[in-house]
Coordinates of C-alpha atoms in Angstrom, one line a residue:
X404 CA 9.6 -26.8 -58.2
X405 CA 10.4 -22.8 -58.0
X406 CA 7.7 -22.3 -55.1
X407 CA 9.6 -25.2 -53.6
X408 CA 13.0 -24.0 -53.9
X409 CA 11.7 -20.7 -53.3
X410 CA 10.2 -21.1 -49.6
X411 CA 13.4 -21.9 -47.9
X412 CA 14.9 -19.7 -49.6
X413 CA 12.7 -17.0 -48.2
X414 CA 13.0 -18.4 -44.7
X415 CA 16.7 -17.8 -44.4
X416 CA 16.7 -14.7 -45.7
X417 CA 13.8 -13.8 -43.2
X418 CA 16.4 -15.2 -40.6
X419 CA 19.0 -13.9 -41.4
X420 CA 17.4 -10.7 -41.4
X421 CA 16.4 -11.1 -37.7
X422 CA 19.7 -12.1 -36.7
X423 CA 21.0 -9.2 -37.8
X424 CA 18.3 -7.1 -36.7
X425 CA 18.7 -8.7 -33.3
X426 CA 22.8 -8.3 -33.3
X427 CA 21.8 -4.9 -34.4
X428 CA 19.6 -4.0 -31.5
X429 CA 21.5 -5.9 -28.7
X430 CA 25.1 -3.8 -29.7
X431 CA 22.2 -0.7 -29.9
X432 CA 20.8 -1.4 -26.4
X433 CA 24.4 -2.4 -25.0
X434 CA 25.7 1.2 -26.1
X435 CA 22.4 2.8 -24.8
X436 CA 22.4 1.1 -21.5
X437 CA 26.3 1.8 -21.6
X438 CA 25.5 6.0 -21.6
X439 CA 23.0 5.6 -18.5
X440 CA 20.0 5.7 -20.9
X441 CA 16.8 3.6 -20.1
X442 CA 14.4 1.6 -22.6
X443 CA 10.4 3.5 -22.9
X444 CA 8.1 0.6 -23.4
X445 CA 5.3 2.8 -24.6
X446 CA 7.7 4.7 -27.6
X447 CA 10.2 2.2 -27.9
X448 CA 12.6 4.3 -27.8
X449 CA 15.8 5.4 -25.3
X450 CA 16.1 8.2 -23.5
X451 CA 17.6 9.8 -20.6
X452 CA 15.6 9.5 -17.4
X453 CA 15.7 12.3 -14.8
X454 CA 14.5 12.1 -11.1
X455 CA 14.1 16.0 -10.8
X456 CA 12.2 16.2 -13.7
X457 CA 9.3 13.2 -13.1
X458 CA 8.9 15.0 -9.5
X459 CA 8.0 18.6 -11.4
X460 CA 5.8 16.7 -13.7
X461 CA 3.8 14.9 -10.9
X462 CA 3.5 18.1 -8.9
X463 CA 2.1 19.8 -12.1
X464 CA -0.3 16.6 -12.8
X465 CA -1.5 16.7 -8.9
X466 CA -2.4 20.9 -9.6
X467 CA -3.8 19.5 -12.2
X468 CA -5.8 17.0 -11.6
X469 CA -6.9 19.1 -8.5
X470 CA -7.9 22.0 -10.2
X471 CA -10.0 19.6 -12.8
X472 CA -11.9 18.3 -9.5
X473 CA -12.7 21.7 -8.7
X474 CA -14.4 22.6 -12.0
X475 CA -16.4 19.5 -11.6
X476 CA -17.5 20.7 -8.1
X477 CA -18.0 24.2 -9.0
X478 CA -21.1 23.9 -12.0
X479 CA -24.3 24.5 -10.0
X480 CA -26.8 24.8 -12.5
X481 CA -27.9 21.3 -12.3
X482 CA -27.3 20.9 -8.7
X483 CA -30.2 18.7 -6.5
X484 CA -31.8 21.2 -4.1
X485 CA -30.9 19.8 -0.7
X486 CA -31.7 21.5 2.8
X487 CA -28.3 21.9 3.5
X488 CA -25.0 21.5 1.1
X489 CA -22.1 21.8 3.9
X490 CA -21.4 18.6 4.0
X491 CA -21.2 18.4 0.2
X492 CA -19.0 21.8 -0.1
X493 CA -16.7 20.0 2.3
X494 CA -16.1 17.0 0.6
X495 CA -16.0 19.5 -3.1
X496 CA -18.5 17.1 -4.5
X497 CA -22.1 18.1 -6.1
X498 CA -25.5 17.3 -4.5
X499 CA -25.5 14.5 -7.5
X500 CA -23.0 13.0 -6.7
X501 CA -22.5 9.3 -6.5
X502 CA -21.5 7.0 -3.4
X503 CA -18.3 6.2 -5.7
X504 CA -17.5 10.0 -6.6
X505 CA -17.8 10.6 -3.0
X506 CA -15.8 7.9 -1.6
X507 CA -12.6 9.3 -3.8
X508 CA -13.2 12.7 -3.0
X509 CA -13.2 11.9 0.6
X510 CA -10.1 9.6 0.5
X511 CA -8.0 12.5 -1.5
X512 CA -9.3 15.8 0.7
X513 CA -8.4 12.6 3.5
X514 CA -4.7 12.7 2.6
X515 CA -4.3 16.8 2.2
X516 CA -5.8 18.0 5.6
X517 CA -4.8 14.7 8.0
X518 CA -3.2 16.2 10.7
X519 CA 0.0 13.8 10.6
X520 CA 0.5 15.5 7.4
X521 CA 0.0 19.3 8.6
X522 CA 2.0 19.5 12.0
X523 CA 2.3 23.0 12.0
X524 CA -1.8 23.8 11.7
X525 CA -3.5 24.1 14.8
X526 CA -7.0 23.2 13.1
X527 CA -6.0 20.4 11.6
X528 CA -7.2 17.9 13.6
X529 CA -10.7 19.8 13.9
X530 CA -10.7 20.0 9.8
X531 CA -9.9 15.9 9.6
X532 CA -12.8 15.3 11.9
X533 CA -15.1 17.2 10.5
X534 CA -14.3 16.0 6.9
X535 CA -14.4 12.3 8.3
X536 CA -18.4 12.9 10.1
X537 CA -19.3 14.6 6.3
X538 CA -18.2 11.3 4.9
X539 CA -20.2 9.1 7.4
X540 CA -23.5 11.1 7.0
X541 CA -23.0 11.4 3.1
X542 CA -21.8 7.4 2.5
X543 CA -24.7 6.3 4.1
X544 CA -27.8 6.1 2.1
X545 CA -30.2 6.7 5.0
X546 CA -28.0 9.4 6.7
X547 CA -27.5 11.0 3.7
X548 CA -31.8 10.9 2.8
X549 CA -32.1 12.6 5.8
X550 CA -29.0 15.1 5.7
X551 CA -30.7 16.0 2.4
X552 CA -33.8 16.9 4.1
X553 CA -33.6 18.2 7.3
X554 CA -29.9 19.6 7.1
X555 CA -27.6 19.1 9.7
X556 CA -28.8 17.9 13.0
X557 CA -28.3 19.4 16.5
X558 CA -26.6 16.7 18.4
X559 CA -23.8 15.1 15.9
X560 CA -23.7 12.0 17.9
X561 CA -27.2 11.3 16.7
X562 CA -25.8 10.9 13.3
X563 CA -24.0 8.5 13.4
X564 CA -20.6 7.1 14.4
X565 CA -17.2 8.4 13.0
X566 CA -15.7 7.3 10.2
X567 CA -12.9 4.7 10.3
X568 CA -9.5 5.8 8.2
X569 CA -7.9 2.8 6.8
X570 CA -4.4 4.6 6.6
X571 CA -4.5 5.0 10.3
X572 CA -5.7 1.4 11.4
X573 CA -3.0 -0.3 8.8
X574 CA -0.6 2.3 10.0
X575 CA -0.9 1.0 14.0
X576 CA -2.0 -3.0 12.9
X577 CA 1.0 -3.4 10.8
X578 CA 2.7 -0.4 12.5
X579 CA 4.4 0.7 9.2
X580 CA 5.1 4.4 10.5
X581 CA 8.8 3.6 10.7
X582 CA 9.3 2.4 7.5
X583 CA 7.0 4.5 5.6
X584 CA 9.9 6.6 4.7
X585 CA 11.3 3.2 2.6
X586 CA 7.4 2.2 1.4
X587 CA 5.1 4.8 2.1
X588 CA 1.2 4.0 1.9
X589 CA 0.9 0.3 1.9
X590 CA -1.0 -0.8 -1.1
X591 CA -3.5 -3.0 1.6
X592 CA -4.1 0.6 2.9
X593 CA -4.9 2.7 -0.1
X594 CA -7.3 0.0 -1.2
X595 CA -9.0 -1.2 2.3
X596 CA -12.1 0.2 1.8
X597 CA -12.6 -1.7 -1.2
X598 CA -11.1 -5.2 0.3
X599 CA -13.3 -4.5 3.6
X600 CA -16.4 -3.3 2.2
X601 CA -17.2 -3.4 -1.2
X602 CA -15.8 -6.9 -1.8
X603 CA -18.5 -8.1 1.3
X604 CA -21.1 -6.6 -1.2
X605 CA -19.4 -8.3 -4.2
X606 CA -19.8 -11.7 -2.3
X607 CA -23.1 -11.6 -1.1
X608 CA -24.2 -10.9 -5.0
X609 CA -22.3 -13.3 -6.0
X610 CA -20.2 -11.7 -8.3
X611 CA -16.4 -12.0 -8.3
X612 CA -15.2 -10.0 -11.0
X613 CA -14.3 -7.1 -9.3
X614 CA -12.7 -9.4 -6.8
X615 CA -10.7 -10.8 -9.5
X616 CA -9.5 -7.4 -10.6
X617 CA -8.1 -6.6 -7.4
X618 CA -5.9 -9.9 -7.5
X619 CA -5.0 -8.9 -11.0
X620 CA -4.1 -5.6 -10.1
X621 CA -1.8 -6.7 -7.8
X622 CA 0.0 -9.3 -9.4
X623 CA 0.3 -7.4 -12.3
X624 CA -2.1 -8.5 -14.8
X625 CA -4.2 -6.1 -15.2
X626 CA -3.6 -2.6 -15.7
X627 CA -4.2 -0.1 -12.4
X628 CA -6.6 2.5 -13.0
X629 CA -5.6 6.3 -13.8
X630 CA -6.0 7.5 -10.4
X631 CA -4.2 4.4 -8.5
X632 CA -1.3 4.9 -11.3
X633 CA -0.7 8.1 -10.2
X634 CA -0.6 7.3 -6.7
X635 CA 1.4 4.6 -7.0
X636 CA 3.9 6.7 -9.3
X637 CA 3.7 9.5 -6.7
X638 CA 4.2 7.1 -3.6
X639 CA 7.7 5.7 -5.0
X640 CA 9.0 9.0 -6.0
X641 CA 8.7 10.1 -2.5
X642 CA 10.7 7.0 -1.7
X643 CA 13.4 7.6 -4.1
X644 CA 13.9 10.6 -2.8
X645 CA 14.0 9.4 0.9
X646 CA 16.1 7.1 0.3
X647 CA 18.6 9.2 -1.4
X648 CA 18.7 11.6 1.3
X649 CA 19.2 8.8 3.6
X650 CA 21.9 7.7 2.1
X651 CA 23.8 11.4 0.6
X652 CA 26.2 11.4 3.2
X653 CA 27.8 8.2 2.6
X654 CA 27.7 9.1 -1.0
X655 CA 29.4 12.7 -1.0
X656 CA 32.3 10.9 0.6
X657 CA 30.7 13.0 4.0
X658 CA 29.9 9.5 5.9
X659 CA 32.6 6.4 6.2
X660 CA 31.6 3.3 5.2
X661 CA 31.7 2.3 8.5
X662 CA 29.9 4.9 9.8
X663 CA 27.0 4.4 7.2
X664 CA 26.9 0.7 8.3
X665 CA 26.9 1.8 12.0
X666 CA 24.1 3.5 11.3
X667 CA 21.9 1.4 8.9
X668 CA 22.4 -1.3 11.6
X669 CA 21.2 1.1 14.3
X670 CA 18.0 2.0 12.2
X671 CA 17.3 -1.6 11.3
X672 CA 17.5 -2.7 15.0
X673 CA 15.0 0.4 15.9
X674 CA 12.4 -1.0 13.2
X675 CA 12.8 -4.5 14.5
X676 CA 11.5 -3.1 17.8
X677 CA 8.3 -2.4 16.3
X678 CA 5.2 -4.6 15.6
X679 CA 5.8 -6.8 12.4
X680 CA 9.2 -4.9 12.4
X681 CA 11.5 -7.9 11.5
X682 CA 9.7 -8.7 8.7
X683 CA 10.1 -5.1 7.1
X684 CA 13.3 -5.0 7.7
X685 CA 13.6 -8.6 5.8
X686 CA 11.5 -7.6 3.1
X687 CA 13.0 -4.3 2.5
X688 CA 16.4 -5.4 2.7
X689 CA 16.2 -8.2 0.3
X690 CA 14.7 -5.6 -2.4
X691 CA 17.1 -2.9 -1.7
X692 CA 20.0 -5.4 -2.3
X693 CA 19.4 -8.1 -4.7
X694 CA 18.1 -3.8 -7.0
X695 CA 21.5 -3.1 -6.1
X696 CA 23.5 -6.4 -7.1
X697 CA 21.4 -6.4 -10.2
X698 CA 22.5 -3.0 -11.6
X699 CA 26.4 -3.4 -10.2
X700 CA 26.6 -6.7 -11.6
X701 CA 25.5 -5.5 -15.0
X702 CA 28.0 -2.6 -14.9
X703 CA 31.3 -4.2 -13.0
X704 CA 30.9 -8.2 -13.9
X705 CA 31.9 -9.9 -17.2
X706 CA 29.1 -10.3 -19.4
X707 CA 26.9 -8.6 -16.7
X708 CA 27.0 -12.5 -15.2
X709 CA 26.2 -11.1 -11.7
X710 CA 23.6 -9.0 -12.8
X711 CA 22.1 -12.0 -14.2
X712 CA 21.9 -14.0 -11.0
X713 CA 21.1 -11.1 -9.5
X714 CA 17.8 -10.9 -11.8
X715 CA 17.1 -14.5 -11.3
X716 CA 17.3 -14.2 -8.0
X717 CA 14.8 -11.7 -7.7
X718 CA 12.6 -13.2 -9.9
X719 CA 12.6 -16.5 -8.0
X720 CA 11.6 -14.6 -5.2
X721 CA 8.7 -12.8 -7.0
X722 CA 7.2 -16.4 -7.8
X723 CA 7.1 -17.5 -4.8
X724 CA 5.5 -14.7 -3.2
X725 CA 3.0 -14.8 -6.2
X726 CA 2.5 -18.5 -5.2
X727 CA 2.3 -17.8 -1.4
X728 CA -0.7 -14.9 -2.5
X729 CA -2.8 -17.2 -3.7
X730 CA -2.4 -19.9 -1.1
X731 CA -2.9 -17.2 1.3
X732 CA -6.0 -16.2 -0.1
X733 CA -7.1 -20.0 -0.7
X734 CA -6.6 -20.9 3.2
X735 CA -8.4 -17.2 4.0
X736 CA -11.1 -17.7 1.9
X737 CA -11.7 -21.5 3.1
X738 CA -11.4 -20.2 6.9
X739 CA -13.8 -17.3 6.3
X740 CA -16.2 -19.2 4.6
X741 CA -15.8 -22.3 7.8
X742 CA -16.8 -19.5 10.2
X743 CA -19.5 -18.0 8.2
X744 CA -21.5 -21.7 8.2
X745 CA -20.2 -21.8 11.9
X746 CA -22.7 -18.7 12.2
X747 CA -25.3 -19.9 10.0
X748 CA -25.5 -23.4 11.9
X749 CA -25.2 -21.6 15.2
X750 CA -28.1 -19.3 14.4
X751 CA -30.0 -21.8 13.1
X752 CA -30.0 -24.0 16.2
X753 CA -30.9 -21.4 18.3
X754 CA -34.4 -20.8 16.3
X755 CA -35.1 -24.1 16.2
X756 CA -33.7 -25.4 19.5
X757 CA -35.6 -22.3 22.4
X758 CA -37.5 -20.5 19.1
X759 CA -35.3 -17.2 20.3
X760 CA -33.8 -15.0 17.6
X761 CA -31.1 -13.9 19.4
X762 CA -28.0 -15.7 20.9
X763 CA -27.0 -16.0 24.4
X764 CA -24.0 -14.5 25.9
X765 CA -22.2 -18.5 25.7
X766 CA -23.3 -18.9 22.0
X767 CA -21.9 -15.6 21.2
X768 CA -18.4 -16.7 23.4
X769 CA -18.1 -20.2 21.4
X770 CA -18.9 -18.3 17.8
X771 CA -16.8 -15.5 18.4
X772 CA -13.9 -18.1 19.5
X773 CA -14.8 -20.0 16.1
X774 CA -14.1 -17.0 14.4
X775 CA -11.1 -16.0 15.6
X776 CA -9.5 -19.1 14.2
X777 CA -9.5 -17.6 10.6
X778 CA -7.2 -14.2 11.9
X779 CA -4.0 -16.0 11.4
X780 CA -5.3 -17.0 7.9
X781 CA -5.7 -13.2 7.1
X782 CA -2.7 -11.8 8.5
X783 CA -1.0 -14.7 6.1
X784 CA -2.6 -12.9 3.3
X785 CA -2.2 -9.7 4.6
X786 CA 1.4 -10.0 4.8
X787 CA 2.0 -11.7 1.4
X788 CA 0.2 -8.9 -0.4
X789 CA 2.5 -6.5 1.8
X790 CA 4.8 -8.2 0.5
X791 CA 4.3 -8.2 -2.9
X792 CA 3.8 -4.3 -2.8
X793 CA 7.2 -3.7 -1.3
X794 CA 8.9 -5.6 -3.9
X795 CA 7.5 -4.2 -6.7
X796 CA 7.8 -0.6 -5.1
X797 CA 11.2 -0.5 -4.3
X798 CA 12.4 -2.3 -7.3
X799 CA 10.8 0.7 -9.2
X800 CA 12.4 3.3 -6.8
X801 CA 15.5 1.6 -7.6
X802 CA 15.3 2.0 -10.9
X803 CA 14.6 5.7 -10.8
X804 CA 17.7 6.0 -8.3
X805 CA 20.2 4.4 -10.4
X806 CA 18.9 5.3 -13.8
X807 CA 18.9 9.2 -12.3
X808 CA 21.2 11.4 -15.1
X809 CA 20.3 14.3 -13.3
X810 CA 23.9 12.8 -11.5
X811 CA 27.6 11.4 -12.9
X812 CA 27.5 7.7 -13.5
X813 CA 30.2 7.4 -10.6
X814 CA 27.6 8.7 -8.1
X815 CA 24.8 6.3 -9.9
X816 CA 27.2 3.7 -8.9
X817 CA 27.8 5.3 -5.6
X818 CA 24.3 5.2 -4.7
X819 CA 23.7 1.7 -5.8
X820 CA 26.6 0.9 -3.2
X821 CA 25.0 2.4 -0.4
X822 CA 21.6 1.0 -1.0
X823 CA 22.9 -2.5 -1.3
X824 CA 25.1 -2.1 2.1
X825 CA 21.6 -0.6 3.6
X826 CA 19.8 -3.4 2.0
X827 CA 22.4 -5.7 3.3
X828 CA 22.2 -4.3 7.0
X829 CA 18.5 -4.3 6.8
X830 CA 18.3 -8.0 5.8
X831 CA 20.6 -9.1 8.6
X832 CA 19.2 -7.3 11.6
X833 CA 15.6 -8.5 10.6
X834 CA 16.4 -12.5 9.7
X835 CA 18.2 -12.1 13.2
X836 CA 15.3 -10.6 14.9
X837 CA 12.8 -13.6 13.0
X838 CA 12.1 -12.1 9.6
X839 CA 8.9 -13.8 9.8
X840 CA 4.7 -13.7 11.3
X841 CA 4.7 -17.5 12.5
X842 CA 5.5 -16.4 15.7
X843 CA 2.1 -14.1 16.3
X844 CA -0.4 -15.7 17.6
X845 CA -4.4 -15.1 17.8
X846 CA -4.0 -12.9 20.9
X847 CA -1.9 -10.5 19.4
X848 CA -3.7 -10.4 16.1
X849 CA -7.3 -9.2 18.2
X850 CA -5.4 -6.6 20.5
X851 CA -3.9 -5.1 17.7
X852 CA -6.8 -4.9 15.2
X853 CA -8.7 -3.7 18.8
X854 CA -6.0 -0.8 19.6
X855 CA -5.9 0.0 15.3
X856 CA -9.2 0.3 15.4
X857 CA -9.4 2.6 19.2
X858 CA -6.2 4.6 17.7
X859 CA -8.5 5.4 14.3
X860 CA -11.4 6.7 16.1
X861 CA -9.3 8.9 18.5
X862 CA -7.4 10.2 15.5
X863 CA -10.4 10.9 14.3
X864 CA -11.7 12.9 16.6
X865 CA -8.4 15.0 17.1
X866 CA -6.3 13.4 19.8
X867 CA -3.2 12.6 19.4
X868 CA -1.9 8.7 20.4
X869 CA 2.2 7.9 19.7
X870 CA 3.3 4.4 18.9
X871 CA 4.5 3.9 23.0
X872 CA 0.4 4.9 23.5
X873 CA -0.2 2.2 21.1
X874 CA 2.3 -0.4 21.9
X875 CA 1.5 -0.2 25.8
X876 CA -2.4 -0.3 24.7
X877 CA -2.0 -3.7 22.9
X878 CA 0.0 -4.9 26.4
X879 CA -3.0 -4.3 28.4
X880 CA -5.7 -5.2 25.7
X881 CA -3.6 -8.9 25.5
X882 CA -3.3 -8.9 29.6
X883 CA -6.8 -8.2 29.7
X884 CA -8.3 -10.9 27.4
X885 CA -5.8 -13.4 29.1
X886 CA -7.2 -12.3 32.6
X887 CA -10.8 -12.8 31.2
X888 CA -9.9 -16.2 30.0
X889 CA -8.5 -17.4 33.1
X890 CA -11.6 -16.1 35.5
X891 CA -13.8 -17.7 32.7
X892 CA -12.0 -21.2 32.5
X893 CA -12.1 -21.0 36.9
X894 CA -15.6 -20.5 36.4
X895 CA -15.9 -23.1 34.3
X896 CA -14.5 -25.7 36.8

């Protein structure tokens, strides 16, 4: 009868306990958040954030991290013997190293020496081509066995072809250099090599796991590795800062408001202009403001209501662009794997049918033309994994904005205000201009993976081609194709 008596007993005082423990903890967490402090997940404790501060500490991690990639290069004592080690010394990687080792070290000397990012050095452009041809010969197996032993070969050409830069070709497909200020690197971008090659060599053994990580990664399930955390940390401290520069005038009371808004509305219809532009300008301004309503509202609305819907608001949004992934990637992956029995069947018929192993220049029209049926399918996905990236990027680079004591809580407020009224213009001008891809058809997709993939190769070799180049190259690729399709269908009749 005690034990009996006993257990409830003990479950209202274990209740009562966490009620006040709770009542304890939301008054502690209301005064915290009150003072400008912010919650640390990993101590559990609150403390006051500062912008300044992070961007010292990621500076010193990059010396850091550099210097440790260094020392890793520099031991020589158990170094292969090789004919010739430029090509190695270039890419700061050892004779041992592996095709993984010298894929990052590639993508990270990539990023210091592109010539976008060192204007003012004449050699630039010389020093990005070279680095890219030491990554061709080295990432190939067969290049790289004969690199090894016969050294480097008279005629470069004979080596091989150069390398593609996936920040260039997503730069000019999804032409992103106008709002890389708001985004930088798209995540699609950083990780392309693995999405366009290693996840071929993933299928064709069958094995999805790595595949699945990727998802993961991306929607947040699993954590990002050390390197891509870092990246990703430096990327939206960048933006921060960008975006508080943008917006200082307005804030130290040196812009009107309706100057500021005369001007957000003047950027946001230059962005539209571009390729894919509207839908930026949708997607950035819907971040930028529903951050903004979400931290106003929990400062300046009883009970931090508006803050609340604010917060629901966004996270509506964030399940439907979760949802809208993995259709994406459903309809991509059925249309990919449509074309691919396309080619099987086609090749197939051709063996059996004239015994030939090789298809004829109509066999090749008709399969290429089934192929081109999944690009729509892709660009979905492409977009809705933009899309994703954004959000979660600037809602981060929101946080560090607003949650900044380096400044008063007035100009914390101050700055919220002028990224929700650039939000605001953003998401106008670009649901105006269409805010969406339904409109691009199959034409445009080709031109402009054909003038990404031109713009790469000439960036690679040092020549310099601005977006009018581009824009005006993607004209006359889609006037071209439509020429050949009119001279082929007369042809026809």
């Amino acid at each position: 009868v005690a034990s009996i008596v006993a257990l409830p007993l003990m479950g209202a005082a274990v209740g009562a306990y966490q009620v006040s423990r709770g009542l304890v903890n939301s008054a502690e967490a209301m005064t915290a958040s009150y003072q400008g402090k912010i919650w640390d997940e990993t101590k559990r404790e609150w403390y006051y954030y500062y912008l300044n501060k992070e961007w010292e500490d990621i500076l010193k991690e990059e010396k850091e991290r550099e210097s440790a990639n260094a020392n890793n290069t520099t031991n020589l004592d158990n170094e292969r013997p090789v004919k010739d080690r430029a090509y190695y010394d270039m890419l700061k990687v050892s004779t041992n190293a592996t095709q993984a080792e010298i894929k990052k070290s590639y993508y990270r000397e990539a990023r210091i020496c592109h010539p976008d990012k060192n204007p003012d050095d004449p050699e630039a452009a010389q020093n990005f081509q070279e680095l890219g041809h030491a990554y061709q010969i080295l990432s190939n197996e067969d290049s790289r066995k004969n690199y090894d032993k016969n050294g480097k070969s008279d005629n470069t050409a004979d080596e091989g072809n150069q390398q593609m830069d996936p920040l260039v070709f997503f730069a000019v497909m999804f032409g992103s250099h106008t709002v890389e200020p708001y985004v930088g690197e798209l995540w699609i971008a950083n990780t392309a090599d693995t999405l366009m090659k290693d996840v071929v060599e993933q299928q064709a053994a069958a094995d999805t796991k790595a595949i699945e990580d990727e998802a993961d990664e991306l929607l947040g399930k699993k954590k990002p590795s050390d390197e891509a955390d870092f990246r990703q940390r430096k990327r939206e401290m960048k933006c921060a800062m960008n975006i508080i520069k943008r917006t200082s005038d307005f804030v130290e009371g040196k812009e009107t408001e309706e100057q500021f808004v005369a001007s957000c509305q003047e950027e946001a219809a230059n962005i539209v202009k571009g390729s894919f532009g509207d839908v930026f300008c949708t997607t950035i301004g819907f971040s930028l403001q529903v951050e903004a309503d979400e931290f106003l509202g929990f400062k300046n609305s009883f009970l931090g209501m508006e803050g609340h819907a604010a917060r629901a608001k966004k996270n509506y949004k964030a399940g439907c662009t979760n949802i809208q992934i993995l259709n994406a990637g459903v309809k991509a992956v059925s249309k990919g794997q449509k074309a691919m029995k396309e080619v099987e069947s086609v090749q197939r018929n051709t063996v059996e049918g004239g015994g030939q192993s090789e298809m004829n220049a109509e066999q090749q029209a008709e399969l290429m033309e089934k192929m081109e049926e999944s690009l729509p399918a892709i660009l979905e996905l492409a977009w809705a994994i933009n899309v994703r990236d954004i959000s979660k990027t600037l809602k981060e680079v929101c946080r560090r904005i607003f949650t900044d004591a380096g400044v008063e809580q007035a100009d914390r407020v101050k700055r919220a205000e002028s990224v929700r009224i650039l939000g605001r213009e953003f998401l106008t001008i670009g649901k105006v201009s269409g805010g969406g891809v339904k409109g691009i058809d199959t034409e445009d997709i080709k031109a402009r993976a054909a003038v990404a993939a031109m713009t790469t190769m000439a960036k690679a070799q040092g020549q310099e081609v601005t977006e009018a180049d581009q824009e005006e190259m993607i004209k006359q690729a889609k006037e071209m194709s439509s020429a050949q399709k009119t001279t082929a269908a007369e042809s026809a009749n």
